[in-house]
XYZ file of C-alpha atoms in Angstrom:
676
model
C -0.499 0.523 0.667
C 1.597 3.652 -1.064
C 0.123 4.896 2.160
C 1.870 2.637 3.939
C 4.918 3.003 1.947
C 5.173 6.938 1.389
C 6.964 7.824 4.858
C 9.995 4.726 3.986
C 9.972 5.614 0.641
C 11.082 9.429 2.229
C 13.696 8.132 4.455
C 14.441 5.579 2.291
C 15.005 9.321 -0.393
C 17.087 10.567 2.118
C 19.081 8.597 4.040
C 20.288 7.590 0.335
C 20.572 10.616 -1.384
C 22.699 11.603 2.174
C 24.815 8.141 2.247
C 25.260 8.251 -1.136
C 26.466 11.671 -1.678
C 29.352 10.768 1.428
C 30.335 7.503 -1.112
C 30.378 9.740 -4.196
C 32.267 12.852 -2.159
C 34.451 9.950 -1.117
C 34.932 7.830 -4.573
C 35.473 11.320 -6.092
C 38.366 12.505 -4.299
C 39.963 9.002 -4.606
C 40.101 9.598 -8.607
C 41.030 12.981 -8.877
C 43.703 12.389 -6.336
C 45.309 9.116 -8.222
C 44.368 6.842 -5.703
C 42.212 4.400 -7.869
C 43.865 2.015 -5.598
C 42.231 2.540 -2.645
C 38.706 2.491 -3.422
C 38.418 -0.785 -2.443
C 38.886 0.208 1.150
C 35.785 2.944 0.738
C 33.580 -0.343 -0.327
C 34.582 -2.515 2.588
C 33.667 0.166 4.601
C 30.102 1.097 2.940
C 29.312 -2.429 3.365
C 30.267 -2.807 6.501
C 27.967 -0.388 7.081
C 25.252 -1.481 5.466
C 26.058 -4.864 7.533
C 25.865 -2.758 10.537
C 22.875 -1.271 9.140
C 20.537 -4.921 8.879
C 22.205 -7.304 11.775
C 21.172 -3.809 13.458
C 16.695 -4.243 12.221
C 17.047 -8.184 13.041
C 18.512 -8.020 16.396
C 15.282 -5.130 16.922
C 12.667 -7.749 15.543
C 14.021 -10.607 17.104
C 14.378 -8.804 20.508
C 10.935 -7.306 19.858
C 8.876 -11.499 18.755
C 10.029 -12.392 22.306
C 8.806 -10.362 24.451
C 5.047 -9.931 25.828
C 2.411 -8.458 24.322
C 2.629 -6.179 26.394
C 6.240 -5.208 26.868
C 6.425 -5.396 22.394
C 3.754 -2.548 23.365
C 5.685 -0.830 25.690
C 9.627 -1.756 23.450
C 8.041 -0.588 20.058
C 7.246 2.841 21.518
C 10.001 3.427 23.039
C 12.364 2.931 19.915
C 9.427 4.939 18.274
C 10.126 7.455 20.290
C 13.477 7.356 19.759
C 13.599 7.193 16.345
C 11.724 10.202 16.367
C 14.431 11.623 17.464
C 16.848 10.688 15.205
C 14.625 12.181 12.269
C 14.956 15.726 14.092
C 18.875 15.319 14.061
C 18.530 14.574 10.606
C 16.906 17.115 9.498
C 18.637 20.216 11.391
C 21.918 18.587 10.907
C 21.917 17.670 6.583
C 19.473 21.415 6.543
C 22.537 23.211 8.092
C 25.882 21.338 6.693
C 23.826 20.637 2.531
C 26.150 23.124 1.857
C 29.447 22.405 3.077
C 29.624 19.110 3.800
C 31.030 17.519 0.844
C 34.291 19.727 1.785
C 34.651 18.294 5.586
C 34.537 14.353 3.898
C 36.979 15.606 1.399
C 39.395 16.824 3.739
C 38.552 13.874 6.234
C 39.774 11.410 3.529
C 42.643 13.699 2.471
C 43.959 13.110 6.119
C 42.983 9.807 5.795
C 45.231 9.007 2.859
C 48.294 9.284 5.204
C 46.890 7.178 7.693
C 47.109 4.153 5.455
C 44.107 1.219 3.939
C 42.779 0.953 7.785
C 41.894 4.539 8.443
C 39.691 5.382 4.754
C 37.527 2.117 6.021
C 36.386 3.548 9.200
C 36.267 6.447 7.618
C 34.233 5.426 5.103
C 32.111 3.124 7.967
C 31.622 5.838 9.710
C 30.282 7.886 6.984
C 27.379 5.567 5.766
C 26.873 3.839 9.214
C 25.080 6.674 10.585
C 22.488 7.011 7.907
C 22.440 2.936 7.911
C 21.313 2.292 11.707
C 18.521 5.910 11.187
C 17.452 4.445 8.691
C 17.770 0.384 9.744
C 15.424 2.204 13.061
C 13.222 3.829 11.183
C 11.829 1.394 8.541
C 11.113 -1.016 11.577
C 9.208 1.252 13.532
C 7.250 2.180 10.623
C 6.234 -1.581 9.192
C 5.540 -1.863 12.581
C 2.890 0.667 12.723
C 1.772 -0.551 9.245
C 1.692 -3.779 10.758
C 3.326 -5.095 7.692
C 6.497 -4.579 6.434
C 5.886 -5.242 2.906
C 4.588 -1.831 1.748
C 7.233 -0.057 4.265
C 10.105 -2.103 2.693
C 9.234 -1.576 -0.856
C 8.283 2.275 -0.311
C 12.281 2.226 1.093
C 13.236 0.314 -1.637
C 12.069 2.794 -4.243
C 13.658 6.029 -2.293
C 17.252 3.642 -1.972
C 17.237 3.183 -5.534
C 16.070 6.320 -6.588
C 19.008 7.506 -4.551
C 20.923 5.707 -5.570
C 19.807 6.712 -9.363
C 20.294 10.645 -7.870
C 23.374 10.761 -6.930
C 25.202 8.737 -9.949
C 23.920 11.391 -12.560
C 25.407 14.043 -9.584
C 28.869 12.049 -9.892
C 28.452 11.810 -13.766
C 27.468 15.421 -13.508
C 24.856 15.034 -15.884
C 22.357 16.320 -13.221
C 22.357 19.580 -11.301
C 20.289 19.102 -8.091
C 20.338 22.748 -5.276
C 20.536 20.136 -2.053
C 19.724 22.919 0.328
C 16.142 23.359 -1.084
C 16.054 19.444 -2.004
C 16.475 18.718 2.114
C 15.103 21.886 3.347
C 11.697 19.965 1.167
C 11.949 16.843 2.508
C 12.816 17.907 5.795
C 9.827 19.898 6.564
C 8.061 16.539 5.040
C 9.413 14.526 7.818
C 8.795 16.206 10.184
C 5.089 16.442 10.001
C 5.705 12.463 8.773
C 7.923 12.431 13.166
C 5.189 14.086 14.215
C 3.112 11.338 14.210
C 5.547 7.956 14.986
C 5.733 10.161 17.772
C 1.542 10.192 18.532
C 2.266 6.411 17.690
C 4.667 6.077 19.897
C 3.736 7.178 22.388
C -0.448 5.194 22.451
C 2.134 2.359 22.237
C 3.719 3.365 25.807
C 0.524 4.021 27.112
C -0.737 0.543 25.906
C 2.593 -1.101 27.300
C 1.602 0.708 30.726
C 4.715 2.357 30.501
C 2.762 5.576 30.512
C -1.199 6.827 32.283
C -3.791 8.011 30.149
C -4.678 4.953 28.298
C -8.097 5.640 28.478
C -7.918 9.579 28.849
C -9.805 10.637 24.939
C -9.233 14.126 23.024
C -10.453 12.874 19.766
C -12.626 9.752 18.804
C -14.478 9.940 16.120
C -14.583 5.968 15.918
C -18.624 6.235 15.551
C -18.483 8.935 12.230
C -15.237 8.053 10.284
C -14.876 5.225 8.060
C -11.494 3.732 8.980
C -11.461 1.307 6.263
C -11.999 3.996 4.185
C -8.838 4.954 1.289
C -8.444 8.444 2.909
C -8.662 7.126 7.044
C -5.790 4.332 5.076
C -3.903 6.880 3.295
C -4.074 9.685 6.349
C -3.113 6.776 8.820
C -0.496 5.472 7.201
C 1.072 8.399 6.216
C 1.028 10.638 9.255
C -0.087 7.824 11.604
C -3.383 9.958 12.851
C -6.162 8.042 13.931
C -10.016 8.202 14.143
C -8.994 7.999 17.736
C -6.528 9.225 20.005
C -6.037 10.048 23.359
C -4.883 13.718 25.367
C -1.362 12.709 25.614
C -1.076 11.798 21.800
C -2.548 14.587 20.872
C -0.457 17.550 23.112
C 2.632 15.819 21.720
C 1.377 16.150 18.211
C 0.715 19.431 18.412
C 3.386 20.252 20.551
C 6.426 18.572 18.578
C 4.367 20.286 14.837
C 4.579 23.501 16.164
C 7.847 23.756 17.986
C 10.591 21.975 15.795
C 8.259 22.457 12.963
C 8.504 26.445 13.308
C 12.306 26.332 14.209
C 13.532 24.026 11.334
C 11.147 26.754 8.928
C 12.728 29.985 10.996
C 16.652 28.760 10.771
C 16.288 27.422 6.842
C 19.091 28.760 4.566
C 17.763 30.156 1.602
C 21.226 30.162 -0.602
C 22.005 27.629 -3.194
C 23.905 24.584 -2.391
C 26.348 23.048 -4.685
C 24.677 22.044 -7.436
C 27.618 19.309 -8.129
C 29.950 17.197 -6.787
C 33.604 19.358 -7.056
C 37.210 17.854 -5.259
C 39.797 20.003 -4.801
C 43.096 18.453 -6.524
C 44.731 16.978 -3.516
C 48.248 16.201 -3.615
C 47.962 12.253 -5.307
C 48.899 9.420 -2.782
C 51.520 7.730 -4.656
C 51.505 3.962 -5.528
C 49.978 1.646 -3.351
C 51.616 -0.602 -1.098
C 52.558 -4.046 -2.802
C 48.545 -5.900 -1.862
C 49.432 -9.496 0.130
C 47.734 -12.473 -1.177
C 45.631 -12.615 1.992
C 44.262 -8.908 1.654
C 40.824 -9.828 1.544
C 40.528 -11.706 4.797
C 40.248 -8.073 6.482
C 37.413 -6.450 4.039
C 35.613 -10.035 4.422
C 36.271 -9.929 8.321
C 34.762 -6.771 8.707
C 32.194 -6.707 6.277
C 30.607 -9.836 8.437
C 31.945 -8.614 12.150
C 28.424 -6.945 12.246
C 25.895 -10.726 11.398
C 27.869 -12.485 13.933
C 27.545 -9.840 16.415
C 24.526 -10.141 15.391
C 23.988 -13.200 15.779
C 25.669 -14.381 18.709
C 23.167 -11.359 20.452
C 20.214 -13.067 19.044
C 21.885 -16.720 21.104
C 22.499 -15.659 23.850
C 20.631 -12.477 24.670
C 17.133 -13.013 23.546
C 17.234 -17.335 23.242
C 13.139 -18.204 22.324
C 11.519 -19.665 25.727
C 12.377 -23.571 26.523
C 8.961 -26.106 24.530
C 9.460 -23.892 21.388
C 8.530 -26.140 18.040
C 8.083 -24.462 14.588
C 4.360 -25.650 13.282
C 2.935 -25.601 10.036
C -0.122 -23.856 9.644
C -1.981 -24.436 6.163
C -4.379 -27.310 4.746
C -2.480 -29.743 3.672
C -0.139 -29.488 6.622
C -2.086 -28.778 9.152
C -0.456 -28.847 12.791
C 3.064 -30.834 10.728
C 6.209 -30.596 13.209
C 4.593 -30.473 16.541
C 4.409 -33.342 19.032
C 3.614 -33.476 22.948
C 4.570 -30.433 24.613
C 5.852 -30.630 28.127
C 3.600 -28.953 30.571
C 3.989 -24.847 31.154
C 4.515 -22.149 29.290
C 5.206 -23.121 25.616
C 6.001 -20.966 23.010
C 4.924 -22.831 19.382
C 6.453 -21.081 15.808
C 4.015 -20.907 13.866
C 4.499 -20.578 10.082
C 2.160 -20.652 6.935
C 3.107 -23.294 4.358
C 0.188 -22.984 2.111
C -0.922 -19.843 0.066
C -3.655 -18.442 1.822
C -3.891 -15.969 4.634
C -4.809 -18.240 7.648
C -5.763 -18.295 11.299
C -5.041 -21.200 13.485
C -5.805 -22.084 16.991
C -4.964 -24.037 19.662
C -7.550 -26.071 20.670
C -8.852 -29.238 23.179
C -9.708 -31.170 20.186
C -12.976 -32.625 21.902
C -14.800 -29.779 23.294
C -13.392 -27.298 20.654
C -12.439 -25.043 23.636
C -9.396 -22.505 22.077
C -5.880 -22.223 24.773
C -3.680 -19.664 22.016
C -4.633 -17.938 18.791
C -2.813 -17.077 15.770
C -5.492 -14.484 13.012
C -4.872 -12.946 9.894
C -1.045 -14.910 9.370
C 0.003 -14.372 5.857
C 1.451 -17.105 3.479
C 5.351 -17.070 3.898
C 5.455 -15.444 7.686
C 6.030 -16.866 11.211
C 4.492 -15.905 14.180
C 4.421 -16.920 17.806
C 1.644 -18.741 20.037
C 2.360 -18.381 23.373
C 0.052 -20.656 25.314
C -0.233 -22.553 28.884
C -0.222 -26.376 27.942
C -1.366 -28.935 31.287
C -2.360 -32.503 31.372
C -4.927 -32.685 28.312
C -4.741 -33.259 25.123
C -4.483 -30.569 21.803
C -5.060 -30.336 18.617
C -4.267 -27.262 15.951
C -7.562 -25.875 14.365
C -6.770 -24.305 10.693
C -8.743 -21.777 8.979
C -7.731 -20.439 5.404
C -9.541 -17.185 4.644
C -11.142 -19.449 2.035
C -11.627 -23.120 2.142
C -12.334 -25.396 4.593
C -10.794 -25.926 7.599
C -8.602 -28.443 8.873
C -7.893 -29.734 12.223
C -4.329 -31.917 13.011
C -4.014 -34.916 14.742
C -3.983 -34.417 18.530
C -1.405 -35.122 21.185
C -1.467 -36.009 24.388
C -0.105 -34.500 27.641
C 0.820 -35.875 30.729
C 0.329 -33.791 33.906
C -1.979 -31.912 36.024
C -4.806 -29.943 34.641
C -4.630 -26.340 34.851
C -4.516 -25.110 32.029
C -7.584 -22.035 31.127
C -9.036 -22.877 27.376
C -12.090 -20.222 25.868
C -15.345 -22.740 24.499
C -15.650 -20.412 21.530
C -18.594 -18.741 20.314
C -20.603 -18.857 17.351
C -23.066 -16.503 16.044
C -25.607 -19.170 16.557
C -24.455 -18.950 20.568
C -24.979 -14.788 20.441
C -28.868 -15.094 18.201
C -30.540 -15.397 20.874
C -28.652 -12.413 23.494
C -28.896 -10.335 20.399
C -32.063 -11.064 19.781
C -33.114 -10.175 23.252
C -31.486 -7.329 23.336
C -32.437 -5.588 20.457
C -36.417 -6.078 21.760
C -34.798 -4.135 24.638
C -33.534 -1.174 22.548
C -36.986 -1.626 20.522
C -38.990 -0.634 23.820
C -36.582 1.991 24.705
C -36.846 3.627 21.447
C -41.121 3.439 21.940
C -40.289 5.659 24.988
C -38.176 7.814 22.866
C -40.681 8.972 20.431
C -42.977 9.979 22.991
C -40.855 11.596 25.110
C -39.047 13.729 22.481
C -42.777 14.126 21.058
C -43.659 15.366 24.573
C -39.960 17.585 24.483
C -41.340 19.275 21.083
C -44.426 20.134 22.079
C -43.177 21.651 25.724
C -41.026 24.095 23.719
C -43.802 24.904 21.427
C -46.073 25.669 24.116
C -42.875 28.480 25.841
C -42.960 26.273 28.854
C -39.180 25.588 29.116
C -38.951 24.588 32.636
C -40.904 21.431 31.901
C -38.899 21.417 28.755
C -35.700 21.165 31.473
C -37.437 18.522 32.880
C -38.520 16.656 30.241
C -35.568 16.943 28.138
C -33.073 15.117 31.034
C -36.169 11.969 31.038
C -35.864 11.500 27.086
C -32.434 11.932 26.864
C -31.379 9.521 29.421
C -33.856 7.281 27.661
C -31.516 7.310 24.394
C -28.272 7.320 26.803
C -30.090 3.576 27.937
C -29.888 2.526 24.579
C -25.862 1.786 24.499
C -25.306 3.711 21.804
C -21.969 3.340 21.974
C -19.600 3.843 18.871
C -21.839 4.313 16.314
C -24.478 1.307 17.391
C -27.056 3.337 15.065
C -24.881 5.026 12.461
C -26.121 7.993 11.200
C -28.947 8.359 13.511
C -26.207 8.659 16.718
C -24.386 12.086 15.136
C -28.253 13.662 14.417
C -29.568 12.329 18.110
C -26.495 12.687 20.051
C -23.815 14.372 18.597
C -21.290 17.400 19.245
C -20.500 20.300 18.023
C -17.241 18.927 18.334
C -14.974 19.864 15.287
C -17.633 21.475 13.557
C -16.806 25.189 11.858
C -19.292 26.627 13.798
C -19.446 25.002 16.822
C -22.555 25.659 18.513
C -23.362 27.793 16.541
C -23.122 25.076 13.417
C -26.715 24.707 11.771
C -25.413 20.810 11.855
C -25.524 20.851 15.460
C -28.231 19.143 16.634
C -30.259 16.703 18.561
C -30.317 16.696 22.815
C -26.771 18.608 22.481
C -27.882 21.177 20.596
C -31.094 21.984 22.209
C -28.890 21.472 25.788
C -27.256 24.533 24.961
C -30.436 26.233 23.928
C -32.392 25.608 26.860
C -28.736 26.141 29.821
C -28.309 29.280 27.803
C -31.240 31.859 27.165
C -32.809 30.965 23.737
C -35.872 31.142 23.136
C -38.318 29.174 22.276
C -38.989 30.007 19.173
C -35.321 29.594 18.267
C -35.718 26.248 20.018
C -38.845 24.854 18.334
C -37.519 23.897 15.019
C -34.224 21.685 16.553
C -36.622 19.925 19.144
C -39.131 19.343 16.355
C -36.192 17.953 14.399
C -34.862 16.138 17.418
C -38.512 14.382 17.125
C -38.634 13.404 13.925
C -35.364 11.347 14.153
C -36.585 9.735 17.258
C -39.207 8.407 15.381
C -37.063 7.714 12.357
C -33.998 5.716 14.238
C -36.968 3.442 15.826
C -38.448 2.693 12.227
C -35.044 1.955 10.996
C -33.831 0.119 13.619
C -35.482 -3.071 12.959
C -33.229 -2.956 9.557
C -30.177 -1.596 10.921
C -27.240 -4.501 10.467
C -25.568 -5.149 13.862
C -23.857 -7.819 14.326
C -23.715 -10.441 16.367
C -20.500 -9.903 17.344
C -20.786 -6.056 18.054
C -22.601 -6.972 20.873
C -19.758 -8.217 23.265
C -17.747 -4.999 22.218
C -21.384 -3.409 23.479
C -20.135 -3.818 26.817
C -16.922 -2.305 27.778
C -17.847 -0.063 24.875
C -20.858 2.425 26.987
C -18.428 2.639 29.405
C -15.192 3.644 27.754
C -17.392 6.332 26.099
C -18.828 7.399 29.525
C -15.196 8.220 30.805
C -14.845 9.761 27.729
C -17.473 12.082 27.796
C -19.493 12.207 30.801
C -17.022 11.709 33.703
C -14.778 14.536 32.260
C -17.298 16.524 31.686
C -16.748 17.315 27.730
C -20.195 16.754 26.896
C -22.351 18.932 29.212
C -23.630 21.964 27.134
C -25.032 23.734 30.112
C -27.407 21.351 31.915
C -24.153 19.637 34.471
C -26.865 15.995 33.921
C -23.232 14.060 32.946
C -23.689 11.923 35.972
C -27.453 10.972 35.306
C -26.079 10.174 31.986
C -23.752 8.364 33.595
C -26.374 6.678 35.748
C -27.962 5.628 32.346
C -25.024 4.530 30.376
C -24.448 1.984 33.228
C -28.068 1.086 33.261
C -27.494 -0.119 29.407
C -24.175 -2.507 30.263
C -25.894 -3.461 32.919
C -28.924 -5.167 30.641
C -25.941 -6.204 28.338
C -24.195 -8.148 30.673
C -27.917 -9.277 31.814
C -28.051 -11.503 28.227
C -24.413 -12.069 28.034
C -24.396 -13.264 31.448
C -25.525 -17.375 30.087
C -22.942 -17.810 28.062
C -20.188 -15.244 29.860
C -20.865 -17.794 33.349
C -19.981 -20.998 31.508
C -16.661 -19.128 29.918
C -15.148 -16.991 33.018
C -17.183 -18.111 36.091
C -15.026 -16.032 38.010
C -15.225 -12.634 36.457
C -19.294 -11.940 36.437
C -19.562 -11.328 40.796
C -16.186 -9.577 40.253
C -18.653 -7.219 37.804
C -21.057 -7.075 39.715
C -18.970 -5.601 41.999
C -18.217 -3.581 40.240
C -21.023 -2.144 39.618
C -22.609 -1.666 42.692
C -19.325 -0.094 43.563
C -20.426 2.392 40.980
C -23.869 2.837 41.439
C -23.664 4.157 45.064
C -21.607 6.468 44.457
C -23.699 7.645 41.333
C -26.596 7.828 43.215
C -24.452 9.839 46.386
C -24.824 12.719 43.670
C -28.263 12.479 43.084
C -30.636 14.750 45.495
C -34.190 14.335 44.520
C -34.244 15.612 41.078
C -31.066 17.379 40.653
C -27.210 16.261 39.899
C -24.145 17.196 41.185
C -22.426 18.449 37.952
C -18.562 16.562 37.220
C -17.270 20.077 37.602
C -18.417 20.716 41.058
C -17.545 17.634 42.914
C -14.482 17.630 45.085
C -11.298 16.473 44.172
C -11.783 13.093 46.324
C -15.537 12.079 45.218
C -13.929 12.667 41.355
C -11.139 10.139 41.644
C -13.145 7.969 43.408
C -15.902 8.190 40.094
C -13.011 7.273 38.066
C -11.274 4.970 39.625
C -14.654 3.133 39.870
C -15.641 3.511 36.424
C -11.648 2.671 35.573
C -11.429 -0.343 37.591
C -14.906 -1.507 35.528
C -13.585 -0.983 32.524
C -10.864 -3.165 33.160
C -12.907 -5.814 34.553
C -14.987 -5.730 32.107
C -12.330 -5.869 29.088
C -12.263 -9.057 28.994
C -15.159 -9.872 27.699
C -14.994 -9.528 24.126
C -12.150 -11.376 24.087
C -13.670 -14.256 25.552
C -17.705 -13.760 23.860
C -15.753 -13.011 20.577
C -16.889 -15.574 17.313
C -14.248 -18.128 16.110
C -14.278 -19.042 12.759
C -14.229 -23.062 12.053
C -15.188 -23.440 8.973
């Protein structure tokens, strides 16, 4: 994908051009100095630098693969931040040095000529090695962000080839480039890309529990932006901007971009760089010394050393957990290489030997219960599957993207029991809970239609006091239906949309629904100003009730709602962001809790058999949060979030956060897993 390839293309072009210009200057200086016999020393240093960069990338990849999922997030996030630091330093350095770096390289070469072959190798190695390490780190980071390596590596390859062509043209003096303008323009684009990498890295650190604020969202457009659309993919691939971003991500992105871009553009030179590569004549270095018969030994050793050291680091410092097996995944080879492992925590290397992307599950063949899984395993790739193995029978189920599922032969593991398996859920299993939940929503929509009509009638009659009470009743009815993450498609934005992102804010013509009326009722607007929005809300509510039976509701989304409703609550209601003047955020949070409780009620039979200890914990969390919300409800009024004292607010956020944490396994427990 070009969206994933572009950042790597740009870094490949820039770093390749920098390294290529350095090599061109080295070669030009030696040629014009009459020291062609020293060229192999330059190429030895260059190849050693390339070997170092490739070895560095291999060590990064293996190190990440050997870590737990949480540690991988933290490791990747930390390296993303480091990569941003390298890129930032690189663009500033090249902006300053574009005019003079060829002269500086010539001076280093001239000095190295008088100090022997080793010094010339070191000079070329250091000059190119820095670019290679920066490229390897940035490529590893962008490939990890993209979730695949083909696009980033393709982009980088194209960039490096183009850079090599440009350097050849400059060396042969058939091409003229204003290097200052080139590096300034590409540097500005790279700063924008680096800002996205920084935000992505910080998000990884939050998911790896290294930084707080992982559930404090500043932007959440998941319900209104199609993440799979071409424009979303382009923005995410090039700029690492996602529909949902935390406050830390947004602050880091905006702060980095504002500070670094300002400094970069302020200091950008407007002078023209050297358009061609020119080398001053230097005194010939004299005839080359006679070569020994074993002259090839030193260059080979220098080039091979980084690879040998990397191999040693992998072997000694990052060995895979004991009990690892390489297991084939395909319709013809499913489970090939699988032998009975010893009991304990084991890592299996799942290798897709087929020609289709597949999912693979470690199962109990008797019950179909799943001990571990890998999804989206592409042909020719290998990924780790970590599972705890105890006494029992195990087999592999390979499910290709097209074709029939295959189950491998079973093996018997001796030892005590105790391994945890998840009994898979099918769409049929979720059919009854989904039917019950739809009936609950349909009853709620009938009440919503009646209450929004009453609200509209009160406003049309000028009874704004009664309208405020009716508004809260109707709004709580809607909030109790679990309208999280675009459950009701476009109707959710019409009925409960916020003014965030609208050009005119609260005065924008597209600001409609409950929050539009809330703003008017609590900001002194007249009945005539609110009549049209109230009538439109009643119409949209009736439209939703009519459309709901025909709306597509994936059964697999039902378990997600148990987690997502409170995620929205924590993000909008408990921060006060959704409030438009009524101060009733906690009343809405209370209604959201009702919706969550209803979801857990319909899902309870499935959860009881799969996680019997989960529901008592969740029930205790629900009671704790309900008690805190009740303490903010006095008669017909609710305490506004911004009027809570620090202790009460901390307790409320803590209780909601704990409930959200304890609900997080529900989507995984009730995920629909392919069986055919």
